[in-house]
Short mmCIF file of C-alpha atoms in Angstrom, two decimals:
data_model
loop_
_atom_site.label_atom_id
_atom_site.label_comp_id
_atom_site.label_asym_id
_atom_site.label_seq_id
_atom_site.Cartn_x
_atom_site.Cartn_y
_atom_site.Cartn_z
CA UNK A 29 0.01 -0.05 0.24
CA UNK A 30 1.29 3.43 -0.10
CA UNK A 31 0.37 5.43 2.45
CA UNK A 32 1.40 8.96 2.63
CA UNK A 33 2.19 10.31 6.47
CA UNK A 34 1.50 14.25 6.99
CA UNK A 35 3.00 15.45 10.06
CA UNK A 36 5.50 12.47 9.44
CA UNK A 37 8.53 14.47 11.55
CA UNK A 38 6.30 14.34 14.54
CA UNK A 39 5.97 12.20 17.89
CA UNK A 40 3.42 10.37 16.63
CA UNK A 41 4.05 10.59 13.36
CA UNK A 42 7.69 8.90 12.55
CA UNK A 43 6.90 6.28 14.51
CA UNK A 44 3.81 5.59 12.14
CA UNK A 45 6.01 6.25 9.16
CA UNK A 46 8.81 3.98 9.94
CA UNK A 47 6.52 1.71 11.59
CA UNK A 48 4.77 1.36 8.26
CA UNK A 49 7.95 0.71 5.98
CA UNK A 50 9.30 -1.27 7.90
CA UNK A 51 6.58 -3.12 7.81
CA UNK A 52 6.38 -3.08 3.93
CA UNK A 53 4.63 0.16 2.93
CA UNK A 54 5.40 2.50 0.41
CA UNK A 55 5.35 5.32 2.99
CA UNK A 56 5.95 9.14 1.52
CA UNK A 57 6.24 12.01 4.76
CA UNK A 58 4.60 14.95 3.99
CA UNK A 59 5.79 17.60 6.84
CA UNK A 60 6.72 21.61 7.10
CA UNK A 61 8.87 21.30 9.98
CA UNK A 62 6.99 23.95 11.96
CA UNK A 63 7.01 21.59 15.03
CA UNK A 64 10.58 22.39 15.03
CA UNK A 65 10.48 25.98 14.41
CA UNK A 66 7.54 25.37 17.80
CA UNK A 67 10.76 24.53 19.59
CA UNK A 68 12.70 27.81 19.10
CA UNK A 69 9.87 30.12 20.02
CA UNK A 70 9.15 28.56 23.27
CA UNK A 71 13.07 28.16 23.43
CA UNK A 72 12.25 24.45 24.89
CA UNK A 73 14.23 21.51 23.41
CA UNK A 74 13.10 17.70 23.54
CA UNK A 75 15.14 15.46 25.51
CA UNK A 76 16.09 13.28 23.42
CA UNK A 77 18.58 14.66 20.20
CA UNK A 78 16.38 14.61 17.16
CA UNK A 79 18.73 14.96 13.85
CA UNK A 80 17.30 16.39 10.73
CA UNK A 81 14.81 14.76 9.06
CA UNK A 82 16.65 14.04 5.62
CA UNK A 83 19.69 12.17 8.24
CA UNK A 84 16.48 10.43 10.06
CA UNK A 85 15.76 9.20 6.67
CA UNK A 86 18.91 8.39 5.27
CA UNK A 87 20.01 6.25 7.94
CA UNK A 88 17.31 4.55 8.25
CA UNK A 89 17.81 3.71 3.84
CA UNK A 90 21.11 2.25 5.42
CA UNK A 91 19.76 0.14 8.28
CA UNK A 92 16.68 -1.16 6.04
CA UNK A 93 17.09 -0.45 2.50
CA UNK A 94 13.64 1.16 2.38
CA UNK A 95 13.51 4.33 0.87
CA UNK A 96 10.56 6.99 2.22
CA UNK A 97 10.77 9.94 -0.07
CA UNK A 98 9.90 13.35 1.64
CA UNK A 99 7.94 16.23 1.01
CA UNK A 100 8.25 19.67 3.09
CA UNK A 101 5.81 22.00 2.78
CA UNK A 102 2.57 23.33 4.38
CA UNK A 103 -0.97 21.99 3.62
CA UNK A 104 -2.37 25.06 3.59
CA UNK A 105 -0.49 26.05 0.91
CA UNK A 106 -2.96 24.14 -1.71
CA UNK A 107 -0.85 23.80 -4.66
CA UNK A 108 1.95 22.40 -2.85
CA UNK A 109 -0.58 19.82 -1.36
CA UNK A 110 -2.51 19.30 -4.02
CA UNK A 111 0.95 18.10 -6.11
CA UNK A 112 2.77 16.11 -4.10
CA UNK A 113 0.04 13.53 -3.68
CA UNK A 114 -0.59 13.46 -7.18
CA UNK A 115 3.28 12.81 -7.61
CA UNK A 116 3.26 10.41 -4.80
CA UNK A 117 -0.03 8.35 -5.43
CA UNK A 118 -1.20 7.16 -2.09
CA UNK A 119 -3.88 4.68 -1.09
CA UNK A 120 -4.11 6.20 2.16
CA UNK A 121 -3.08 8.96 4.10
CA UNK A 122 -2.24 9.41 7.80
CA UNK A 123 -2.71 12.85 9.03
CA UNK A 124 -0.84 13.49 11.74
CA UNK A 125 0.46 16.43 10.74
CA UNK A 126 -1.79 19.39 12.97
CA UNK A 127 -0.75 21.44 15.99
CA UNK A 128 -1.24 19.14 18.91
CA UNK A 129 -0.98 20.64 22.03
CA UNK A 130 -4.22 22.22 24.70
CA UNK A 131 -1.50 24.75 26.17
CA UNK A 132 -0.67 26.17 23.04
CA UNK A 133 -3.22 26.82 21.29
CA UNK A 134 -4.29 29.02 24.70
CA UNK A 135 -1.13 31.34 25.16
CA UNK A 136 -3.31 34.55 23.52
CA UNK A 137 -4.96 34.99 20.63
CA UNK A 138 -2.15 34.11 17.90
CA UNK A 139 -1.39 30.73 18.71
CA UNK A 140 -5.52 29.83 19.41
CA UNK A 141 -6.04 31.72 15.35
CA UNK A 142 -3.32 29.41 14.60
CA UNK A 143 -3.88 26.55 15.65
CA UNK A 144 -7.35 26.76 14.08
CA UNK A 145 -6.12 28.56 10.51
CA UNK A 146 -3.47 25.62 10.76
CA UNK A 147 -5.24 22.59 11.72
CA UNK A 148 -9.03 23.42 10.10
CA UNK A 149 -8.01 24.67 6.57
CA UNK A 150 -5.08 22.64 6.28
CA UNK A 151 -7.33 19.25 6.69
CA UNK A 152 -9.96 21.01 4.33
CA UNK A 153 -7.60 22.01 1.92
CA UNK A 154 -6.52 17.53 2.43
CA UNK A 155 -10.55 17.00 1.87
CA UNK A 156 -10.59 18.38 -1.68
CA UNK A 157 -7.94 17.06 -2.84
CA UNK A 158 -9.44 13.84 -1.60
CA UNK A 159 -12.91 14.66 -3.42
CA UNK A 160 -10.79 15.72 -7.20
CA UNK A 161 -7.91 13.68 -7.14
CA UNK A 162 -8.36 10.09 -4.83
CA UNK A 163 -11.96 9.92 -4.03
CA UNK A 164 -11.31 6.14 -3.27
CA UNK A 165 -7.90 6.76 -0.95
CA UNK A 166 -8.48 6.19 2.84
CA UNK A 167 -8.13 9.09 5.09
CA UNK A 168 -6.86 7.99 8.63
CA UNK A 169 -7.07 11.10 10.42
CA UNK A 170 -5.61 11.85 14.19
CA UNK A 171 -8.78 12.71 16.10
CA UNK A 172 -8.39 12.98 19.85
CA UNK A 173 -10.67 12.00 23.30
CA UNK A 174 -10.45 15.61 24.31
CA UNK A 175 -13.34 15.83 21.62
CA UNK A 176 -15.51 14.27 24.24
CA UNK A 177 -14.71 16.08 26.94
CA UNK A 178 -16.14 14.33 30.32
CA UNK A 179 -19.96 13.72 30.07
CA UNK A 180 -21.87 12.37 32.93
CA UNK A 181 -22.50 9.06 30.46
CA UNK A 182 -20.84 6.21 28.85
CA UNK A 183 -18.59 7.47 25.75
CA UNK A 184 -19.04 5.75 22.41
CA UNK A 185 -17.72 5.32 19.62
CA UNK A 186 -18.39 8.42 17.76
CA UNK A 187 -22.69 7.88 17.37
CA UNK A 188 -24.96 7.41 20.05
CA UNK A 189 -28.53 6.06 19.86
CA UNK A 190 -30.81 9.38 20.97
CA UNK A 191 -34.79 8.03 22.29
CA UNK A 192 -36.35 11.40 22.30
CA UNK A 193 -40.00 12.37 22.46
CA UNK A 194 -41.13 8.92 21.25
CA UNK A 195 -38.05 9.21 18.44
CA UNK A 196 -34.93 7.39 17.99
CA UNK A 197 -31.77 8.05 16.08
CA UNK A 198 -28.31 7.24 15.90
CA UNK A 199 -26.61 10.72 15.75
CA UNK A 200 -22.39 12.13 16.57
CA UNK A 201 -21.63 11.74 20.15
CA UNK A 202 -21.69 15.32 21.32
CA UNK A 203 -19.16 16.96 21.72
CA UNK A 204 -17.36 19.42 24.62
CA UNK A 205 -13.98 20.23 24.30
CA UNK A 206 -11.63 21.99 26.80
CA UNK A 207 -9.94 24.29 24.79
CA UNK A 208 -8.90 25.67 21.29
CA UNK A 209 -7.02 23.02 20.24
CA UNK A 210 -9.47 20.21 21.14
CA UNK A 211 -12.39 22.59 19.01
CA UNK A 212 -9.97 22.43 16.18
CA UNK A 213 -10.22 19.11 15.96
CA UNK A 214 -14.48 18.81 16.20
CA UNK A 215 -14.17 21.15 13.41
CA UNK A 216 -11.95 18.40 11.53
CA UNK A 217 -14.58 16.11 13.03
CA UNK A 218 -17.63 17.23 11.35
CA UNK A 219 -15.60 18.50 8.04
CA UNK A 220 -15.01 14.65 7.39
CA UNK A 221 -18.36 13.62 7.85
CA UNK A 222 -19.74 16.09 5.51
CA UNK A 223 -17.39 14.98 3.07
CA UNK A 224 -18.12 11.68 2.82
CA UNK A 225 -21.74 12.31 3.62
CA UNK A 226 -21.55 14.46 -0.01
CA UNK A 227 -18.18 13.38 -1.91
CA UNK A 228 -18.07 9.40 -1.12
CA UNK A 229 -15.11 9.21 0.93
CA UNK A 230 -13.94 7.11 3.42
CA UNK A 231 -11.96 7.99 6.34
CA UNK A 232 -12.00 6.79 9.51
CA UNK A 233 -11.56 9.67 12.80
CA UNK A 234 -9.13 8.23 15.76
CA UNK A 235 -9.76 9.57 18.78
CA UNK A 236 -6.49 8.77 20.53
CA UNK A 237 -6.37 8.97 23.84
CA UNK A 238 -2.73 10.54 25.50
CA UNK A 239 -0.39 9.34 24.56
CA UNK A 240 3.14 7.54 26.20
CA UNK A 241 6.71 6.06 25.37
CA UNK A 242 9.60 6.69 23.60
CA UNK A 243 10.50 3.82 22.00
CA UNK A 244 9.39 1.34 19.36
CA UNK A 245 11.24 -1.36 17.07
CA UNK A 246 12.02 0.62 14.90
CA UNK A 247 12.87 4.30 16.41
CA UNK A 248 15.16 2.11 18.39
CA UNK A 249 17.66 0.86 15.75
CA UNK A 250 19.47 4.25 15.71
CA UNK A 251 20.27 6.84 18.26
CA UNK A 252 19.28 8.75 14.72
CA UNK A 253 16.05 7.54 14.76
CA UNK A 254 14.95 8.38 18.52
CA UNK A 255 11.65 9.98 18.90
CA UNK A 256 10.87 13.33 20.26
CA UNK A 257 9.79 12.50 24.13
CA UNK A 258 8.75 16.90 25.42
CA UNK A 259 9.15 17.21 29.12
CA UNK A 260 7.68 21.59 29.18
CA UNK A 261 4.85 22.79 30.47
CA UNK A 262 3.28 22.99 26.82
CA UNK A 263 4.02 19.75 24.88
CA UNK A 264 4.89 17.84 27.23
CA UNK A 265 2.01 15.41 28.01
CA UNK A 266 1.06 13.61 31.61
CA UNK A 267 2.89 10.39 32.07
CA UNK A 268 6.06 11.06 29.92
CA UNK A 269 6.37 14.78 31.45
CA UNK A 270 6.66 12.98 35.34
CA UNK A 271 8.53 10.11 34.00
CA UNK A 272 11.36 12.71 33.44
CA UNK A 273 10.26 15.71 36.24
CA UNK A 274 11.09 12.38 38.43
CA UNK A 275 14.42 11.11 36.75
CA UNK A 276 15.67 14.87 37.59
CA UNK A 277 14.59 14.87 40.75
CA UNK A 278 11.13 17.29 40.73
CA UNK A 279 8.20 16.43 42.01
CA UNK A 280 5.41 15.52 39.99
CA UNK A 281 3.27 18.05 38.88
CA UNK A 282 0.08 16.84 39.73
CA UNK A 283 -2.77 19.89 37.97
CA UNK A 284 -5.44 20.26 40.80
CA UNK A 285 -6.57 17.51 42.56
CA UNK A 286 -5.62 15.14 40.01
CA UNK A 287 -8.77 12.87 40.33
CA UNK A 288 -8.84 14.16 36.60
CA UNK A 289 -9.00 10.92 34.64
CA UNK A 290 -8.13 10.21 30.64
CA UNK A 291 -7.25 7.71 28.26
CA UNK A 292 -4.08 6.38 27.57
CA UNK A 293 -1.96 4.23 25.19
CA UNK A 294 1.44 3.43 24.87
CA UNK A 295 2.75 4.95 21.39
CA UNK A 296 3.64 1.20 20.08
CA UNK A 297 -0.03 0.06 19.84
CA UNK A 298 -0.55 4.17 17.96
CA UNK A 299 0.92 2.50 14.81
CA UNK A 300 -0.40 -0.70 15.30
CA UNK A 301 -3.94 1.09 14.79
CA UNK A 302 -2.85 2.98 12.39
CA UNK A 303 -1.76 0.05 10.47
CA UNK A 304 -5.11 -1.37 11.44
CA UNK A 305 -6.93 1.07 10.14
CA UNK A 306 -5.05 1.29 6.80
CA UNK A 307 -6.04 -2.49 5.81
CA UNK A 308 -9.94 -2.50 6.95
CA UNK A 309 -10.53 0.81 5.59
CA UNK A 310 -13.66 2.69 5.51
CA UNK A 311 -16.56 2.07 2.72
CA UNK A 312 -17.08 4.85 0.28
CA UNK A 313 -19.27 7.31 1.66
CA UNK A 314 -18.71 5.69 5.80
CA UNK A 315 -17.10 8.17 8.08
CA UNK A 316 -16.06 6.20 10.90
CA UNK A 317 -14.87 6.38 14.30
CA UNK A 318 -12.28 4.52 16.83
CA UNK A 319 -11.85 5.56 20.05
CA UNK A 320 -7.92 4.86 20.29
CA UNK A 321 -6.37 3.95 24.09
CA UNK A 322 -5.82 0.79 25.86
CA UNK A 323 -6.47 2.33 29.59
CA UNK A 324 -8.21 4.92 31.63
CA UNK A 325 -6.40 6.48 34.46
CA UNK A 326 -6.31 9.32 36.84
CA UNK A 327 -3.71 12.22 36.45
CA UNK A 328 -3.08 11.07 40.13
CA UNK A 329 -2.37 7.36 39.86
CA UNK A 330 -0.11 7.84 36.91
CA UNK A 331 1.74 10.18 39.58
CA UNK A 332 1.63 7.13 41.92
CA UNK A 333 2.89 4.50 39.19
CA UNK A 334 6.06 6.96 38.67
CA UNK A 335 6.50 7.51 42.00
CA UNK A 336 6.82 4.01 42.52
CA UNK A 337 8.69 2.97 39.59
CA UNK A 338 11.24 6.28 40.04
CA UNK A 339 11.86 4.59 43.85
CA UNK A 340 12.26 1.54 42.37
CA UNK A 341 14.96 2.74 41.17
CA UNK A 342 16.49 4.77 43.62
CA UNK A 343 15.03 8.06 43.08
CA UNK A 344 13.67 10.26 45.21
CA UNK A 345 10.64 10.66 43.76
CA UNK A 346 7.46 13.46 45.57
CA UNK A 347 4.33 14.45 44.59
CA UNK A 348 3.06 17.95 44.64
CA UNK A 349 -0.66 19.24 43.77
CA UNK A 350 -0.33 22.46 41.76
CA UNK A 351 -3.44 25.51 40.86
CA UNK A 352 -4.79 24.33 38.32
CA UNK A 353 -4.06 26.11 35.18
CA UNK A 354 -6.70 24.45 32.42
CA UNK A 355 -10.63 25.14 33.20
CA UNK A 356 -11.59 21.97 33.44
CA UNK A 357 -13.85 19.13 36.37
CA UNK A 358 -10.88 18.17 38.68
CA UNK A 359 -13.37 15.28 39.64
CA UNK A 360 -15.67 13.52 37.34
CA UNK A 361 -17.72 10.67 35.66
CA UNK A 362 -15.46 9.03 32.25
CA UNK A 363 -16.32 5.52 30.81
CA UNK A 364 -15.12 4.94 27.47
CA UNK A 365 -16.02 3.09 25.07
CA UNK A 366 -13.04 1.56 23.38
CA UNK A 367 -13.67 -2.12 21.40
CA UNK A 368 -13.55 -1.40 17.68
CA UNK A 369 -9.88 -1.33 17.44
CA UNK A 370 -9.32 -5.01 19.71
CA UNK A 371 -12.56 -6.56 17.54
CA UNK A 372 -9.74 -5.91 14.42
CA UNK A 373 -6.87 -7.17 16.22
CA UNK A 374 -5.55 -4.30 18.60
CA UNK A 375 -3.77 -6.57 21.18
CA UNK A 376 -2.85 -3.94 23.74
CA UNK A 377 0.65 -2.50 25.73
CA UNK A 378 -0.79 -2.47 28.44
CA UNK A 379 0.88 -0.06 31.14
CA UNK A 380 3.43 -2.40 33.27
CA UNK A 381 6.59 -1.29 35.39
CA UNK A 382 8.87 -2.65 33.23
CA UNK A 383 6.93 0.14 30.47
CA UNK A 384 7.69 2.76 32.94
CA UNK A 385 11.25 2.11 34.28
CA UNK A 386 12.18 1.85 30.35
CA UNK A 387 10.73 5.72 30.07
CA UNK A 388 11.81 6.38 33.44
CA UNK A 389 15.97 5.04 32.10
CA UNK A 390 15.46 6.67 28.32
CA UNK A 391 14.70 9.96 30.87
CA UNK A 392 18.28 9.01 32.81
CA UNK A 393 19.42 8.87 30.51
CA UNK A 394 19.18 12.41 28.81
CA UNK A 395 18.59 14.70 31.97
CA UNK A 396 22.05 16.52 31.14
CA UNK A 397 19.10 18.49 28.76
CA UNK A 398 16.81 19.41 30.29
CA UNK A 399 16.22 23.12 31.48
CA UNK A 400 14.25 22.76 34.67
CA UNK A 401 12.58 25.88 33.83
CA UNK A 402 10.74 24.73 31.55
CA UNK A 403 9.07 21.87 33.59
CA UNK A 404 6.22 24.24 35.15
CA UNK A 405 3.02 25.10 33.21
CA UNK A 406 3.44 29.11 32.30
CA UNK A 407 0.26 28.56 30.61
CA UNK A 408 -3.88 29.72 31.77
CA UNK A 409 -7.11 29.43 30.51
CA UNK A 410 -8.67 32.65 32.56
CA UNK A 411 -5.87 34.62 31.35
#
């Protein structure tokens, strides 16, 4: 299969591109490399030293003999996107090419506008290229479990059957996103759903939980292939952040009460879920939704697991509760369904001591790269 990975230089995209290439697919990466520029803007570096994209791809070819084609440019540049896709002729497009940080989108007006224009308009450009040139191509779009919020009912996979005033219908599950980033994903969902309905496109929306971990089989083959691992208060996500904080002796930063429950998955399951979606495409005109996660934990539970694992490795790990910079329910019901990918063959990696040891050991190896001034949150939802 010919698979175009948009955003293939990023955390999920890089691991996915290598994984699919290793599985024998013809893979191309399309990326404007802006994630690296955001590091410079924030004066924060990823914990792991990531090589230039061309160096990474050359090393991959040296090790495996496999070529990954590279298109450097922006999905908001329609002629570039159209020409790149016409050149590559994809059977499937994996769309990771969006600004993915809630705090980044809440910094100020400029970052909110940039997030939504980049995410929503870039995705809309992609839909038009698919309509005009690749109507049979399968769009695999990265969504987020954050689209749903924390409703006081079970979260279904994309749709819910409602009985109201004696009538019944199956409708998109109600959304209650918690940032301008999460709102952009909701807009994407609506646009893709509409495009499938009117143009007969085929799409799978992967509503992904929080991803943790750094190593896959492919990214662990050589240090030049290593994935990024963010720890800062803008791009760092809960479990990865906690492991790096533990490694450098910084108290684990739990926001608010810490009772917030979130869905999580190992990065090795992220790449496998994308493969499953590629191998089992949606039908013509179908917009389907998979909730892509394997387990649910509260933030307090994650902190305690990291504390225990860190203590086992001889680290003195403390936990501190900070004033919550976000506007969110800190105590709530949360029960989400995630059976569709399991039914298609996903065999999940569950969070375990061995996985935490792996991330902690990676964090310890590179702890000299940590800038402790970047650890605390600096973005407030209320400001």
